[in-house]
mmCIF file with all atom_site columns, C-alpha atoms in Angstrom:
data_model
loop_
_atom_site.group_PDB
_atom_site.id
_atom_site.type_symbol
_atom_site.label_atom_id
_atom_site.label_alt_id
_atom_site.label_comp_id
_atom_site.label_asym_id
_atom_site.label_entity_id
_atom_site.label_seq_id
_atom_site.pdbx_PDB_ins_code
_atom_site.Cartn_x
_atom_site.Cartn_y
_atom_site.Cartn_z
_atom_site.occupancy
_atom_site.B_iso_or_equiv
_atom_site.pdbx_formal_charge
_atom_site.auth_seq_id
_atom_site.auth_comp_id
_atom_site.auth_asym_id
_atom_site.auth_atom_id
_atom_site.pdbx_PDB_model_num
ATOM 1   C CA . MET A 1 1   ? -204.162 125.449 211.282 1.00 54.00 ? 110 MET A CA 1
ATOM 2   C CA . LEU A 1 2   ? -205.799 128.816 212.544 1.00 45.00 ? 111 LEU A CA 1
ATOM 3   C CA . LEU A 1 3   ? -203.886 128.381 215.763 1.00 44.00 ? 112 LEU A CA 1
ATOM 4   C CA . LEU A 1 4   ? -200.593 127.970 213.901 1.00 42.00 ? 113 LEU A CA 1
ATOM 5   C CA . ALA A 1 5   ? -201.169 130.956 211.783 1.00 42.00 ? 114 ALA A CA 1
ATOM 6   C CA . ALA A 1 6   ? -202.053 132.898 214.806 1.00 43.00 ? 115 ALA A CA 1
ATOM 7   C CA . LEU A 1 7   ? -199.021 131.762 216.770 1.00 43.00 ? 116 LEU A CA 1
ATOM 8   C CA . ILE A 1 8   ? -196.934 132.717 213.641 1.00 46.00 ? 117 ILE A CA 1
ATOM 9   C CA . LEU A 1 9   ? -198.452 136.139 213.371 1.00 48.00 ? 118 LEU A CA 1
ATOM 10  C CA . THR A 1 10  ? -197.991 136.663 217.186 1.00 50.00 ? 119 THR A CA 1
ATOM 11  C CA . LEU A 1 11  ? -194.292 135.810 216.895 1.00 53.00 ? 120 LEU A CA 1
ATOM 12  C CA . TYR A 1 12  ? -193.784 138.112 213.918 1.00 54.00 ? 121 TYR A CA 1
ATOM 13  C CA . LEU A 1 13  ? -195.779 141.104 215.134 1.00 52.00 ? 122 LEU A CA 1
ATOM 14  C CA . GLY A 1 14  ? -194.670 140.609 218.982 1.00 53.00 ? 123 GLY A CA 1
ATOM 15  C CA . PHE A 1 15  ? -190.915 140.913 217.998 1.00 76.00 ? 124 PHE A CA 1
ATOM 16  C CA . PRO A 1 16  ? -190.266 143.838 215.749 1.00 87.00 ? 125 PRO A CA 1
ATOM 17  C CA . LEU A 1 17  ? -186.687 144.503 215.377 1.00 90.00 ? 126 LEU A CA 1
ATOM 18  C CA . ARG A 1 18  ? -185.714 148.087 216.212 1.00 91.00 ? 127 ARG A CA 1
ATOM 19  C CA . HIS A 1 19  ? -182.323 148.190 217.548 1.00 93.00 ? 128 HIS A CA 1
ATOM 20  C CA . VAL A 1 20  ? -179.165 146.452 216.599 1.00 94.00 ? 129 VAL A CA 1
ATOM 21  C CA . VAL A 1 21  ? -176.146 146.765 218.845 1.00 97.00 ? 130 VAL A CA 1
ATOM 22  C CA . VAL A 1 22  ? -172.931 146.010 217.246 1.00 97.00 ? 131 VAL A CA 1
ATOM 23  C CA . SER A 1 23  ? -169.515 144.963 218.761 1.00 97.00 ? 132 SER A CA 1
ATOM 24  C CA . GLY A 1 24  ? -166.296 143.440 217.541 1.00 95.00 ? 133 GLY A CA 1
ATOM 25  C CA . THR A 1 25  ? -165.394 145.789 214.551 1.00 94.00 ? 134 THR A CA 1
ATOM 26  C CA . MET A 1 26  ? -162.913 148.591 214.215 1.00 93.00 ? 135 MET A CA 1
ATOM 27  C CA . HIS A 1 27  ? -163.077 148.724 210.241 1.00 94.00 ? 136 HIS A CA 1
ATOM 28  C CA . HIS A 1 28  ? -166.742 149.605 209.844 1.00 92.00 ? 137 HIS A CA 1
ATOM 29  C CA . GLU A 1 29  ? -169.314 151.811 211.143 1.00 92.00 ? 138 GLU A CA 1
ATOM 30  C CA . ALA A 1 30  ? -172.214 150.131 213.089 1.00 94.00 ? 139 ALA A CA 1
ATOM 31  C CA . SER A 1 31  ? -174.475 151.068 210.395 1.00 94.00 ? 140 SER A CA 1
ATOM 32  C CA . VAL A 1 32  ? -172.715 148.928 207.760 1.00 93.00 ? 141 VAL A CA 1
ATOM 33  C CA . ILE A 1 33  ? -172.952 145.786 209.966 1.00 95.00 ? 142 ILE A CA 1
ATOM 34  C CA . THR A 1 34  ? -176.739 146.612 210.512 1.00 93.00 ? 143 THR A CA 1
ATOM 35  C CA . ASN A 1 35  ? -177.417 146.976 206.928 1.00 91.00 ? 144 ASN A CA 1
ATOM 36  C CA . LEU A 1 36  ? -175.580 143.314 206.550 1.00 90.00 ? 145 LEU A CA 1
ATOM 37  C CA . VAL A 1 37  ? -177.938 141.936 209.174 1.00 91.00 ? 146 VAL A CA 1
ATOM 38  C CA . LEU A 1 38  ? -181.064 143.500 207.550 1.00 88.00 ? 147 LEU A CA 1
ATOM 39  C CA . GLU A 1 39  ? -180.379 142.577 204.054 1.00 84.00 ? 148 GLU A CA 1
ATOM 40  C CA . ARG A 1 40  ? -181.721 138.933 204.799 1.00 74.00 ? 149 ARG A CA 1
ATOM 41  C CA . PRO A 1 41  ? -185.374 138.214 203.942 1.00 71.00 ? 150 PRO A CA 1
ATOM 42  C CA . VAL A 1 42  ? -187.877 139.364 206.591 1.00 65.00 ? 151 VAL A CA 1
ATOM 43  C CA . ALA A 1 43  ? -184.944 140.264 208.938 1.00 72.00 ? 152 ALA A CA 1
ATOM 44  C CA . ASP A 1 44  ? -186.782 143.161 210.468 1.00 82.00 ? 153 ASP A CA 1
ATOM 45  C CA . ASN A 1 45  ? -188.134 140.634 212.944 1.00 87.00 ? 154 ASN A CA 1
ATOM 46  C CA . THR A 1 46  ? -185.822 139.834 216.024 1.00 90.00 ? 155 THR A CA 1
ATOM 47  C CA . LEU A 1 47  ? -186.479 136.264 215.869 1.00 87.00 ? 156 LEU A CA 1
ATOM 48  C CA . LEU A 1 48  ? -185.890 135.792 212.351 1.00 88.00 ? 157 LEU A CA 1
ATOM 49  C CA . ALA A 1 49  ? -182.829 138.256 212.300 1.00 90.00 ? 158 ALA A CA 1
ATOM 50  C CA . VAL A 1 50  ? -181.087 136.044 214.950 1.00 92.00 ? 159 VAL A CA 1
ATOM 51  C CA . LEU A 1 51  ? -182.070 133.030 213.279 1.00 89.00 ? 160 LEU A CA 1
ATOM 52  C CA . LEU A 1 52  ? -180.804 134.083 209.893 1.00 91.00 ? 161 LEU A CA 1
ATOM 53  C CA . ASN A 1 53  ? -177.635 135.730 211.253 1.00 94.00 ? 162 ASN A CA 1
ATOM 54  C CA . HIS A 1 54  ? -176.576 133.207 214.051 1.00 93.00 ? 163 HIS A CA 1
ATOM 55  C CA . GLU A 1 55  ? -172.863 132.264 213.291 1.00 95.00 ? 164 GLU A CA 1
ATOM 56  C CA . ARG A 1 56  ? -173.245 133.606 209.819 1.00 95.00 ? 165 ARG A CA 1
ATOM 57  C CA . GLN A 1 57  ? -170.002 133.227 207.643 1.00 95.00 ? 166 GLN A CA 1
ATOM 58  C CA . ILE A 1 58  ? -169.599 136.169 205.346 1.00 93.00 ? 167 ILE A CA 1
ATOM 59  C CA . SER A 1 59  ? -168.252 135.053 201.992 1.00 90.00 ? 168 SER A CA 1
ATOM 60  C CA . GLN A 1 60  ? -167.700 138.355 200.228 1.00 89.00 ? 169 GLN A CA 1
ATOM 61  C CA . PHE A 1 61  ? -164.482 140.108 200.435 1.00 93.00 ? 170 PHE A CA 1
ATOM 62  C CA . GLY A 1 62  ? -163.746 142.654 203.157 1.00 94.00 ? 171 GLY A CA 1
ATOM 63  C CA . PHE A 1 63  ? -162.887 142.780 206.750 1.00 96.00 ? 172 PHE A CA 1
ATOM 64  C CA . VAL A 1 64  ? -165.755 140.819 208.235 1.00 96.00 ? 173 VAL A CA 1
ATOM 65  C CA . GLU A 1 65  ? -165.457 137.073 208.330 1.00 97.00 ? 174 GLU A CA 1
ATOM 66  C CA . SER A 1 66  ? -168.510 136.325 210.358 1.00 97.00 ? 175 SER A CA 1
ATOM 67  C CA . ILE A 1 67  ? -171.224 137.580 212.450 1.00 97.00 ? 176 ILE A CA 1
ATOM 68  C CA . ASN A 1 68  ? -173.103 136.219 215.302 1.00 97.00 ? 177 ASN A CA 1
ATOM 69  C CA . ALA A 1 69  ? -176.566 137.711 216.412 1.00 96.00 ? 178 ALA A CA 1
ATOM 70  C CA . GLU A 1 70  ? -178.145 136.963 219.872 1.00 95.00 ? 179 GLU A CA 1
ATOM 71  C CA . ILE A 1 71  ? -181.597 138.312 221.180 1.00 94.00 ? 180 ILE A CA 1
ATOM 72  C CA . GLU A 1 72  ? -181.047 141.025 223.906 1.00 94.00 ? 181 GLU A CA 1
ATOM 73  C CA . SER A 1 73  ? -184.766 142.030 224.120 1.00 92.00 ? 182 SER A CA 1
ATOM 74  C CA . ARG A 1 74  ? -188.027 141.637 222.290 1.00 90.00 ? 183 ARG A CA 1
ATOM 75  C CA . ASP A 1 75  ? -186.932 144.506 219.783 1.00 92.00 ? 184 ASP A CA 1
ATOM 76  C CA . THR A 1 76  ? -183.172 144.460 220.165 1.00 95.00 ? 185 THR A CA 1
ATOM 77  C CA . ILE A 1 77  ? -180.481 142.106 219.000 1.00 95.00 ? 186 ILE A CA 1
ATOM 78  C CA . ARG A 1 78  ? -176.727 142.200 219.726 1.00 97.00 ? 187 ARG A CA 1
ATOM 79  C CA . VAL A 1 79  ? -174.242 141.272 216.799 1.00 97.00 ? 188 VAL A CA 1
ATOM 80  C CA . GLU A 1 80  ? -170.666 140.160 217.529 1.00 98.00 ? 189 GLU A CA 1
ATOM 81  C CA . VAL A 1 81  ? -168.512 140.857 214.604 1.00 98.00 ? 190 VAL A CA 1
ATOM 82  C CA . THR A 1 82  ? -165.380 138.473 213.914 1.00 97.00 ? 191 THR A CA 1
ATOM 83  C CA . GLU A 1 83  ? -162.998 140.154 211.466 1.00 96.00 ? 192 GLU A CA 1
ATOM 84  C CA . ARG A 1 84  ? -160.711 138.470 209.384 1.00 96.00 ? 193 ARG A CA 1
ATOM 85  C CA . SER A 1 85  ? -157.064 137.793 210.401 1.00 95.00 ? 194 SER A CA 1
ATOM 86  C CA . PHE A 1 86  ? -154.460 139.562 208.422 1.00 97.00 ? 195 PHE A CA 1
ATOM 87  C CA . ILE A 1 87  ? -150.703 139.432 208.296 1.00 97.00 ? 196 ILE A CA 1
ATOM 88  C CA . GLY A 1 88  ? -149.817 142.664 206.621 1.00 97.00 ? 197 GLY A CA 1
ATOM 89  C CA . CYS A 1 89  ? -151.067 145.305 204.060 1.00 98.00 ? 198 CYS A CA 1
ATOM 90  C CA . VAL A 1 90  ? -149.456 147.051 201.497 1.00 97.00 ? 199 VAL A CA 1
ATOM 91  C CA . PHE A 1 91  ? -150.009 150.414 199.673 1.00 97.00 ? 200 PHE A CA 1
ATOM 92  C CA . ALA A 1 92  ? -150.703 150.615 196.009 1.00 96.00 ? 201 ALA A CA 1
ATOM 93  C CA . GLU A 1 93  ? -152.885 152.754 193.944 1.00 94.00 ? 202 GLU A CA 1
ATOM 94  C CA . ASP A 1 94  ? -153.915 155.014 196.750 1.00 96.00 ? 203 ASP A CA 1
ATOM 95  C CA . LYS A 1 95  ? -155.189 151.917 198.618 1.00 97.00 ? 204 LYS A CA 1
ATOM 96  C CA . TRP A 1 96  ? -154.192 149.781 201.532 1.00 98.00 ? 205 TRP A CA 1
ATOM 97  C CA . TRP A 1 97  ? -154.653 146.041 200.359 1.00 98.00 ? 206 TRP A CA 1
ATOM 98  C CA . TYR A 1 98  ? -154.864 143.451 203.212 1.00 98.00 ? 207 TYR A CA 1
ATOM 99  C CA . PHE A 1 99  ? -153.458 139.921 202.864 1.00 98.00 ? 208 PHE A CA 1
ATOM 100 C CA . ASP A 1 100 ? -153.882 136.866 204.951 1.00 97.00 ? 209 ASP A CA 1
ATOM 101 C CA . SER A 1 101 ? -151.516 134.059 205.887 1.00 96.00 ? 210 SER A CA 1
ATOM 102 C CA . ALA A 1 102 ? -152.062 132.433 202.628 1.00 95.00 ? 211 ALA A CA 1
ATOM 103 C CA . GLY A 1 103 ? -150.935 135.395 200.809 1.00 96.00 ? 212 GLY A CA 1
ATOM 104 C CA . GLN A 1 104 ? -154.435 136.151 199.415 1.00 97.00 ? 213 GLN A CA 1
ATOM 105 C CA . VAL A 1 105 ? -155.597 139.727 199.163 1.00 97.00 ? 214 VAL A CA 1
ATOM 106 C CA . MET A 1 106 ? -159.103 139.891 201.117 1.00 96.00 ? 215 MET A CA 1
ATOM 107 C CA . ALA A 1 107 ? -159.765 143.392 201.761 1.00 97.00 ? 216 ALA A CA 1
ATOM 108 C CA . CYS A 1 108 ? -158.714 147.043 200.954 1.00 96.00 ? 217 CYS A CA 1
ATOM 109 C CA . ALA A 1 109 ? -159.492 150.448 202.363 1.00 96.00 ? 218 ALA A CA 1
ATOM 110 C CA . SER A 1 110 ? -158.753 153.958 201.546 1.00 95.00 ? 219 SER A CA 1
ATOM 111 C CA . ARG A 1 111 ? -156.927 154.535 204.797 1.00 94.00 ? 220 ARG A CA 1
ATOM 112 C CA . LYS A 1 112 ? -155.153 152.540 207.357 1.00 94.00 ? 221 LYS A CA 1
ATOM 113 C CA . LEU A 1 113 ? -156.615 152.708 210.959 1.00 93.00 ? 222 LEU A CA 1
ATOM 114 C CA . ASP A 1 114 ? -154.666 153.660 214.149 1.00 89.00 ? 223 ASP A CA 1
ATOM 115 C CA . GLY A 1 115 ? -154.597 150.738 216.428 1.00 88.00 ? 224 GLY A CA 1
ATOM 116 C CA . GLU A 1 116 ? -154.409 147.945 213.899 1.00 92.00 ? 225 GLU A CA 1
ATOM 117 C CA . GLN A 1 117 ? -152.348 144.930 214.808 1.00 93.00 ? 226 GLN A CA 1
ATOM 118 C CA . ILE A 1 118 ? -151.706 144.716 211.116 1.00 96.00 ? 227 ILE A CA 1
ATOM 119 C CA . PRO A 1 119 ? -148.159 145.907 210.167 1.00 97.00 ? 228 PRO A CA 1
ATOM 120 C CA . PRO A 1 120 ? -147.882 148.059 207.017 1.00 97.00 ? 229 PRO A CA 1
ATOM 121 C CA . VAL A 1 121 ? -145.372 146.091 204.628 1.00 98.00 ? 230 VAL A CA 1
ATOM 122 C CA . THR A 1 122 ? -142.972 148.177 202.374 1.00 97.00 ? 231 THR A CA 1
ATOM 123 C CA . GLY A 1 123 ? -140.033 147.075 200.074 1.00 95.00 ? 232 GLY A CA 1
ATOM 124 C CA . LEU A 1 124 ? -141.966 144.304 198.465 1.00 94.00 ? 233 LEU A CA 1
ATOM 125 C CA . LEU A 1 125 ? -141.913 144.651 194.715 1.00 91.00 ? 234 LEU A CA 1
ATOM 126 C CA . LEU A 1 126 ? -145.195 144.094 193.273 1.00 93.00 ? 235 LEU A CA 1
ATOM 127 C CA . SER A 1 127 ? -145.612 142.956 189.636 1.00 93.00 ? 236 SER A CA 1
ATOM 128 C CA . GLN A 1 128 ? -148.989 144.658 189.351 1.00 94.00 ? 237 GLN A CA 1
ATOM 129 C CA . THR A 1 129 ? -151.927 146.106 191.410 1.00 95.00 ? 238 THR A CA 1
ATOM 130 C CA . PRO A 1 130 ? -153.238 143.761 193.964 1.00 97.00 ? 239 PRO A CA 1
ATOM 131 C CA . GLN A 1 131 ? -156.621 142.398 193.321 1.00 96.00 ? 240 GLN A CA 1
ATOM 132 C CA . LEU A 1 132 ? -159.173 140.994 195.870 1.00 97.00 ? 241 LEU A CA 1
ATOM 133 C CA . GLY A 1 133 ? -159.421 137.355 195.956 1.00 95.00 ? 242 GLY A CA 1
ATOM 134 C CA . GLN A 1 134 ? -155.895 136.875 194.427 1.00 96.00 ? 243 GLN A CA 1
ATOM 135 C CA . GLN A 1 135 ? -152.395 136.274 195.701 1.00 96.00 ? 244 GLN A CA 1
ATOM 136 C CA . LEU A 1 136 ? -150.304 139.211 196.683 1.00 96.00 ? 245 LEU A CA 1
ATOM 137 C CA . PRO A 1 137 ? -148.240 139.761 193.386 1.00 96.00 ? 246 PRO A CA 1
ATOM 138 C CA . THR A 1 138 ? -144.839 139.739 194.659 1.00 94.00 ? 247 THR A CA 1
ATOM 139 C CA . THR A 1 139 ? -141.595 137.568 193.603 1.00 88.00 ? 248 THR A CA 1
ATOM 140 C CA . ASN A 1 140 ? -140.441 137.423 197.228 1.00 91.00 ? 249 ASN A CA 1
ATOM 141 C CA . THR A 1 141 ? -141.768 133.846 197.892 1.00 86.00 ? 250 THR A CA 1
ATOM 142 C CA . ARG A 1 142 ? -140.567 133.938 201.560 1.00 93.00 ? 251 ARG A CA 1
ATOM 143 C CA . ALA A 1 143 ? -142.254 137.068 202.534 1.00 95.00 ? 252 ALA A CA 1
ATOM 144 C CA . VAL A 1 144 ? -145.643 135.653 203.419 1.00 96.00 ? 253 VAL A CA 1
ATOM 145 C CA . SER A 1 145 ? -144.249 132.756 205.430 1.00 95.00 ? 254 SER A CA 1
ATOM 146 C CA . MET A 1 146 ? -142.054 135.252 207.427 1.00 96.00 ? 255 MET A CA 1
ATOM 147 C CA . LEU A 1 147 ? -144.918 137.781 208.180 1.00 97.00 ? 256 LEU A CA 1
ATOM 148 C CA . SER A 1 148 ? -147.060 134.612 209.243 1.00 97.00 ? 257 SER A CA 1
ATOM 149 C CA . VAL A 1 149 ? -144.471 133.874 211.820 1.00 96.00 ? 258 VAL A CA 1
ATOM 150 C CA . LEU A 1 150 ? -144.505 137.470 212.985 1.00 97.00 ? 259 LEU A CA 1
ATOM 151 C CA . ALA A 1 151 ? -148.266 137.697 213.148 1.00 96.00 ? 260 ALA A CA 1
ATOM 152 C CA . THR A 1 152 ? -148.407 134.326 215.319 1.00 95.00 ? 261 THR A CA 1
ATOM 153 C CA . MET A 1 153 ? -146.113 135.903 217.805 1.00 94.00 ? 262 MET A CA 1
ATOM 154 C CA . THR A 1 154 ? -148.187 139.344 217.664 1.00 94.00 ? 263 THR A CA 1
ATOM 155 C CA . GLU A 1 155 ? -151.307 137.396 218.746 1.00 92.00 ? 264 GLU A CA 1
ATOM 156 C CA . THR A 1 156 ? -149.892 136.531 221.991 1.00 92.00 ? 265 THR A CA 1
ATOM 157 C CA . ASN A 1 157 ? -147.915 139.714 222.545 1.00 93.00 ? 266 ASN A CA 1
ATOM 158 C CA . GLY A 1 158 ? -149.333 142.763 220.674 1.00 92.00 ? 267 GLY A CA 1
ATOM 159 C CA . GLU A 1 159 ? -146.135 144.855 221.583 1.00 93.00 ? 268 GLU A CA 1
ATOM 160 C CA . LEU A 1 160 ? -144.262 142.855 218.942 1.00 94.00 ? 269 LEU A CA 1
ATOM 161 C CA . CYS A 1 161 ? -146.410 144.260 216.198 1.00 96.00 ? 270 CYS A CA 1
ATOM 162 C CA . PRO A 1 162 ? -144.091 146.672 214.384 1.00 97.00 ? 271 PRO A CA 1
ATOM 163 C CA . ASP A 1 163 ? -144.876 150.242 213.048 1.00 96.00 ? 272 ASP A CA 1
ATOM 164 C CA . GLU A 1 164 ? -143.479 148.891 209.833 1.00 97.00 ? 273 GLU A CA 1
ATOM 165 C CA . ALA A 1 165 ? -142.248 145.827 208.366 1.00 98.00 ? 274 ALA A CA 1
ATOM 166 C CA . ILE A 1 166 ? -139.471 146.462 205.557 1.00 98.00 ? 275 ILE A CA 1
ATOM 167 C CA . PHE A 1 167 ? -138.075 143.990 203.019 1.00 97.00 ? 276 PHE A CA 1
ATOM 168 C CA . ASP A 1 168 ? -134.652 145.266 201.932 1.00 95.00 ? 277 ASP A CA 1
ATOM 169 C CA . ASP A 1 169 ? -133.104 144.912 198.512 1.00 92.00 ? 278 ASP A CA 1
ATOM 170 C CA . ASP A 1 170 ? -131.991 141.422 199.482 1.00 92.00 ? 279 ASP A CA 1
ATOM 171 C CA . ASN A 1 171 ? -135.514 140.520 200.888 1.00 93.00 ? 280 ASN A CA 1
ATOM 172 C CA . ARG A 1 172 ? -134.281 140.418 204.359 1.00 96.00 ? 281 ARG A CA 1
ATOM 173 C CA . LEU A 1 173 ? -136.784 141.410 206.995 1.00 97.00 ? 282 LEU A CA 1
ATOM 174 C CA . VAL A 1 174 ? -136.367 144.731 208.930 1.00 98.00 ? 283 VAL A CA 1
ATOM 175 C CA . LEU A 1 175 ? -138.846 145.561 211.761 1.00 98.00 ? 284 LEU A CA 1
ATOM 176 C CA . ARG A 1 176 ? -139.392 149.211 212.679 1.00 97.00 ? 285 ARG A CA 1
ATOM 177 C CA . TYR A 1 177 ? -140.463 150.312 216.233 1.00 96.00 ? 286 TYR A CA 1
ATOM 178 C CA . GLY A 1 178 ? -140.471 153.977 216.379 1.00 93.00 ? 287 GLY A CA 1
ATOM 179 C CA . SER A 1 179 ? -136.806 155.081 216.037 1.00 94.00 ? 288 SER A CA 1
ATOM 180 C CA . VAL A 1 180 ? -135.577 151.543 216.430 1.00 95.00 ? 289 VAL A CA 1
ATOM 181 C CA . LYS A 1 181 ? -135.025 149.097 213.478 1.00 96.00 ? 290 LYS A CA 1
ATOM 182 C CA . VAL A 1 182 ? -134.444 145.454 213.942 1.00 97.00 ? 291 VAL A CA 1
ATOM 183 C CA . GLN A 1 183 ? -132.776 143.377 211.546 1.00 97.00 ? 292 GLN A CA 1
ATOM 184 C CA . VAL A 1 184 ? -134.200 139.792 211.622 1.00 96.00 ? 293 VAL A CA 1
ATOM 185 C CA . GLY A 1 185 ? -132.628 138.205 208.400 1.00 94.00 ? 294 GLY A CA 1
ATOM 186 C CA . SER A 1 186 ? -134.073 136.219 205.386 1.00 91.00 ? 295 SER A CA 1
ATOM 187 C CA . GLY A 1 187 ? -136.075 133.700 207.433 1.00 87.00 ? 296 GLY A CA 1
ATOM 188 C CA . GLU A 1 188 ? -133.714 131.274 209.085 1.00 90.00 ? 297 GLU A CA 1
ATOM 189 C CA . LYS A 1 189 ? -134.421 130.722 212.760 1.00 93.00 ? 298 LYS A CA 1
ATOM 190 C CA . LEU A 1 190 ? -137.073 133.604 212.636 1.00 95.00 ? 299 LEU A CA 1
ATOM 191 C CA . ASP A 1 191 ? -139.065 132.035 215.651 1.00 94.00 ? 300 ASP A CA 1
ATOM 192 C CA . MET A 1 192 ? -135.916 132.172 217.730 1.00 95.00 ? 301 MET A CA 1
ATOM 193 C CA . ARG A 1 193 ? -135.025 135.708 216.798 1.00 96.00 ? 302 ARG A CA 1
ATOM 194 C CA . LEU A 1 194 ? -138.314 137.041 217.385 1.00 96.00 ? 303 LEU A CA 1
ATOM 195 C CA . ARG A 1 195 ? -138.536 135.271 220.729 1.00 95.00 ? 304 ARG A CA 1
ATOM 196 C CA . LYS A 1 196 ? -135.186 137.070 221.608 1.00 95.00 ? 305 LYS A CA 1
ATOM 197 C CA . LEU A 1 197 ? -136.701 140.401 220.446 1.00 95.00 ? 306 LEU A CA 1
ATOM 198 C CA . GLU A 1 198 ? -139.426 139.838 222.820 1.00 94.00 ? 307 GLU A CA 1
ATOM 199 C CA . GLU A 1 199 ? -137.123 139.509 225.682 1.00 93.00 ? 308 GLU A CA 1
ATOM 200 C CA . VAL A 1 200 ? -135.289 142.773 224.914 1.00 92.00 ? 309 VAL A CA 1
ATOM 201 C CA . LEU A 1 201 ? -137.718 144.946 223.070 1.00 92.00 ? 310 LEU A CA 1
ATOM 202 C CA . ASN A 1 202 ? -138.829 147.057 226.047 1.00 90.00 ? 311 ASN A CA 1
ATOM 203 C CA . THR A 1 203 ? -135.324 147.854 226.727 1.00 89.00 ? 312 THR A CA 1
ATOM 204 C CA . VAL A 1 204 ? -134.188 148.619 223.319 1.00 86.00 ? 313 VAL A CA 1
ATOM 205 C CA . LEU A 1 205 ? -137.153 151.075 222.921 1.00 87.00 ? 314 LEU A CA 1
ATOM 206 C CA . ASN A 1 206 ? -136.346 153.015 226.190 1.00 87.00 ? 315 ASN A CA 1
ATOM 207 C CA . GLY A 1 207 ? -135.155 156.038 224.509 1.00 82.00 ? 316 GLY A CA 1
ATOM 208 C CA . TYR A 1 208 ? -132.776 154.583 222.024 1.00 86.00 ? 317 TYR A CA 1
ATOM 209 C CA . THR A 1 209 ? -132.301 155.462 218.330 1.00 92.00 ? 318 THR A CA 1
ATOM 210 C CA . GLY A 1 210 ? -130.561 152.812 215.960 1.00 94.00 ? 319 GLY A CA 1
ATOM 211 C CA . THR A 1 211 ? -130.504 149.360 214.598 1.00 96.00 ? 320 THR A CA 1
ATOM 212 C CA . LEU A 1 212 ? -130.628 146.051 216.639 1.00 95.00 ? 321 LEU A CA 1
ATOM 213 C CA . HIS A 1 213 ? -128.818 143.137 214.865 1.00 95.00 ? 322 HIS A CA 1
ATOM 214 C CA . LEU A 1 214 ? -130.645 139.801 215.192 1.00 95.00 ? 323 LEU A CA 1
ATOM 215 C CA . GLU A 1 215 ? -130.063 138.609 211.664 1.00 95.00 ? 324 GLU A CA 1
ATOM 216 C CA . THR A 1 216 ? -127.175 136.291 212.676 1.00 93.00 ? 325 THR A CA 1
ATOM 217 C CA . TYR A 1 217 ? -128.576 135.295 216.049 1.00 92.00 ? 326 TYR A CA 1
ATOM 218 C CA . ASP A 1 218 ? -128.677 131.711 216.652 1.00 90.00 ? 327 ASP A CA 1
ATOM 219 C CA . GLY A 1 219 ? -129.055 131.489 220.538 1.00 85.00 ? 328 GLY A CA 1
ATOM 220 C CA . SER A 1 220 ? -125.439 130.995 221.063 1.00 85.00 ? 329 SER A CA 1
ATOM 221 C CA . GLN A 1 221 ? -124.417 134.696 221.540 1.00 84.00 ? 330 GLN A CA 1
ATOM 222 C CA . ALA A 1 222 ? -123.819 135.913 224.972 1.00 80.00 ? 331 ALA A CA 1
ATOM 223 C CA . GLY A 1 223 ? -124.630 139.435 223.810 1.00 84.00 ? 332 GLY A CA 1
ATOM 224 C CA . LEU A 1 224 ? -126.409 141.381 221.119 1.00 90.00 ? 333 LEU A CA 1
ATOM 225 C CA . ILE A 1 225 ? -125.277 144.145 218.733 1.00 89.00 ? 334 ILE A CA 1
ATOM 226 C CA . PHE A 1 226 ? -127.033 147.645 218.677 1.00 91.00 ? 335 PHE A CA 1
ATOM 227 C CA . ASP A 1 227 ? -125.805 150.318 216.513 1.00 89.00 ? 336 ASP A CA 1
ATOM 228 C CA . GLN A 1 228 ? -126.751 153.375 218.271 1.00 85.00 ? 337 GLN A CA 1
ATOM 229 C CA . GLU A 1 229 ? -127.368 156.486 216.392 1.00 80.00 ? 338 GLU A CA 1
ATOM 230 C CA . GLN A 1 230 ? -127.045 159.916 217.773 1.00 68.00 ? 339 GLN A CA 1
ATOM 231 C CA . ASN A 1 231 ? -130.206 162.080 218.338 1.00 60.00 ? 340 ASN A CA 1
#
C-alpha cells in the first residue's frame, strides 16, 4: 500500500503541468483553450490533464467541438482543437450567429474573422433574434440545404467559398466573389451548377465585374451568360 501511495505521489509530483501548447483554433486565444483544459479536477498534472482531455468532446455552445491532449514532455502538453463546422453566419443584434448543416445556431461572435471558410449570409428574413441551440429563425426552408451543398463543395475547394451568400426577394441564391456575382437559382441542380462554377471561377474573376448566370444551367448549354459591367 505504501509502495502504491509512493508511486502515485511520484507520478503526481514528477509531472507538474507548466505549459500548454494549443493549435487548431482560429476563433479563440490559446489562453481560452488552456483554461478549458485546466478546469478539470487536478488537471495541473501533465498525466491527469492528458487523461482528462484526451479526445474530449465539448458540449457547451461555441466554436470548439472537441479537444485532444497529448504529452509533449514531463511538464508540457499539446492540445489540438477541432472546431465545429458551420455552413454560414448571419448578422443580428450586433453579433454574428453561426449555424451548422442542421440549421442549428451553435456559436456567436462580436466580429467575423478574416480567413474564415464560412460565408456571411444576407437576405434571409429572420422572424426573431437567433438563439444558441435553436434553429435559425427563417421562413426560407431551402436556405440551409442550399448552403449545405455549397459548404460540401467548399471543403474540397476553398476558392468556392464566396465573400457573401445572398438570398434575393424570391429566395434565389446569389454568390458574390469580389466584384462578381453568380446567380445559382433556387436549389435545382445546385450541385451541377456549383461544379460548373468551379470550372470557370478563376476565368470569371480575372479582372471582370458583373453577373454570371447559372440559374438556368442544366449541363446542356454550350456557353454561359455573363453580364459584364463597366468599371
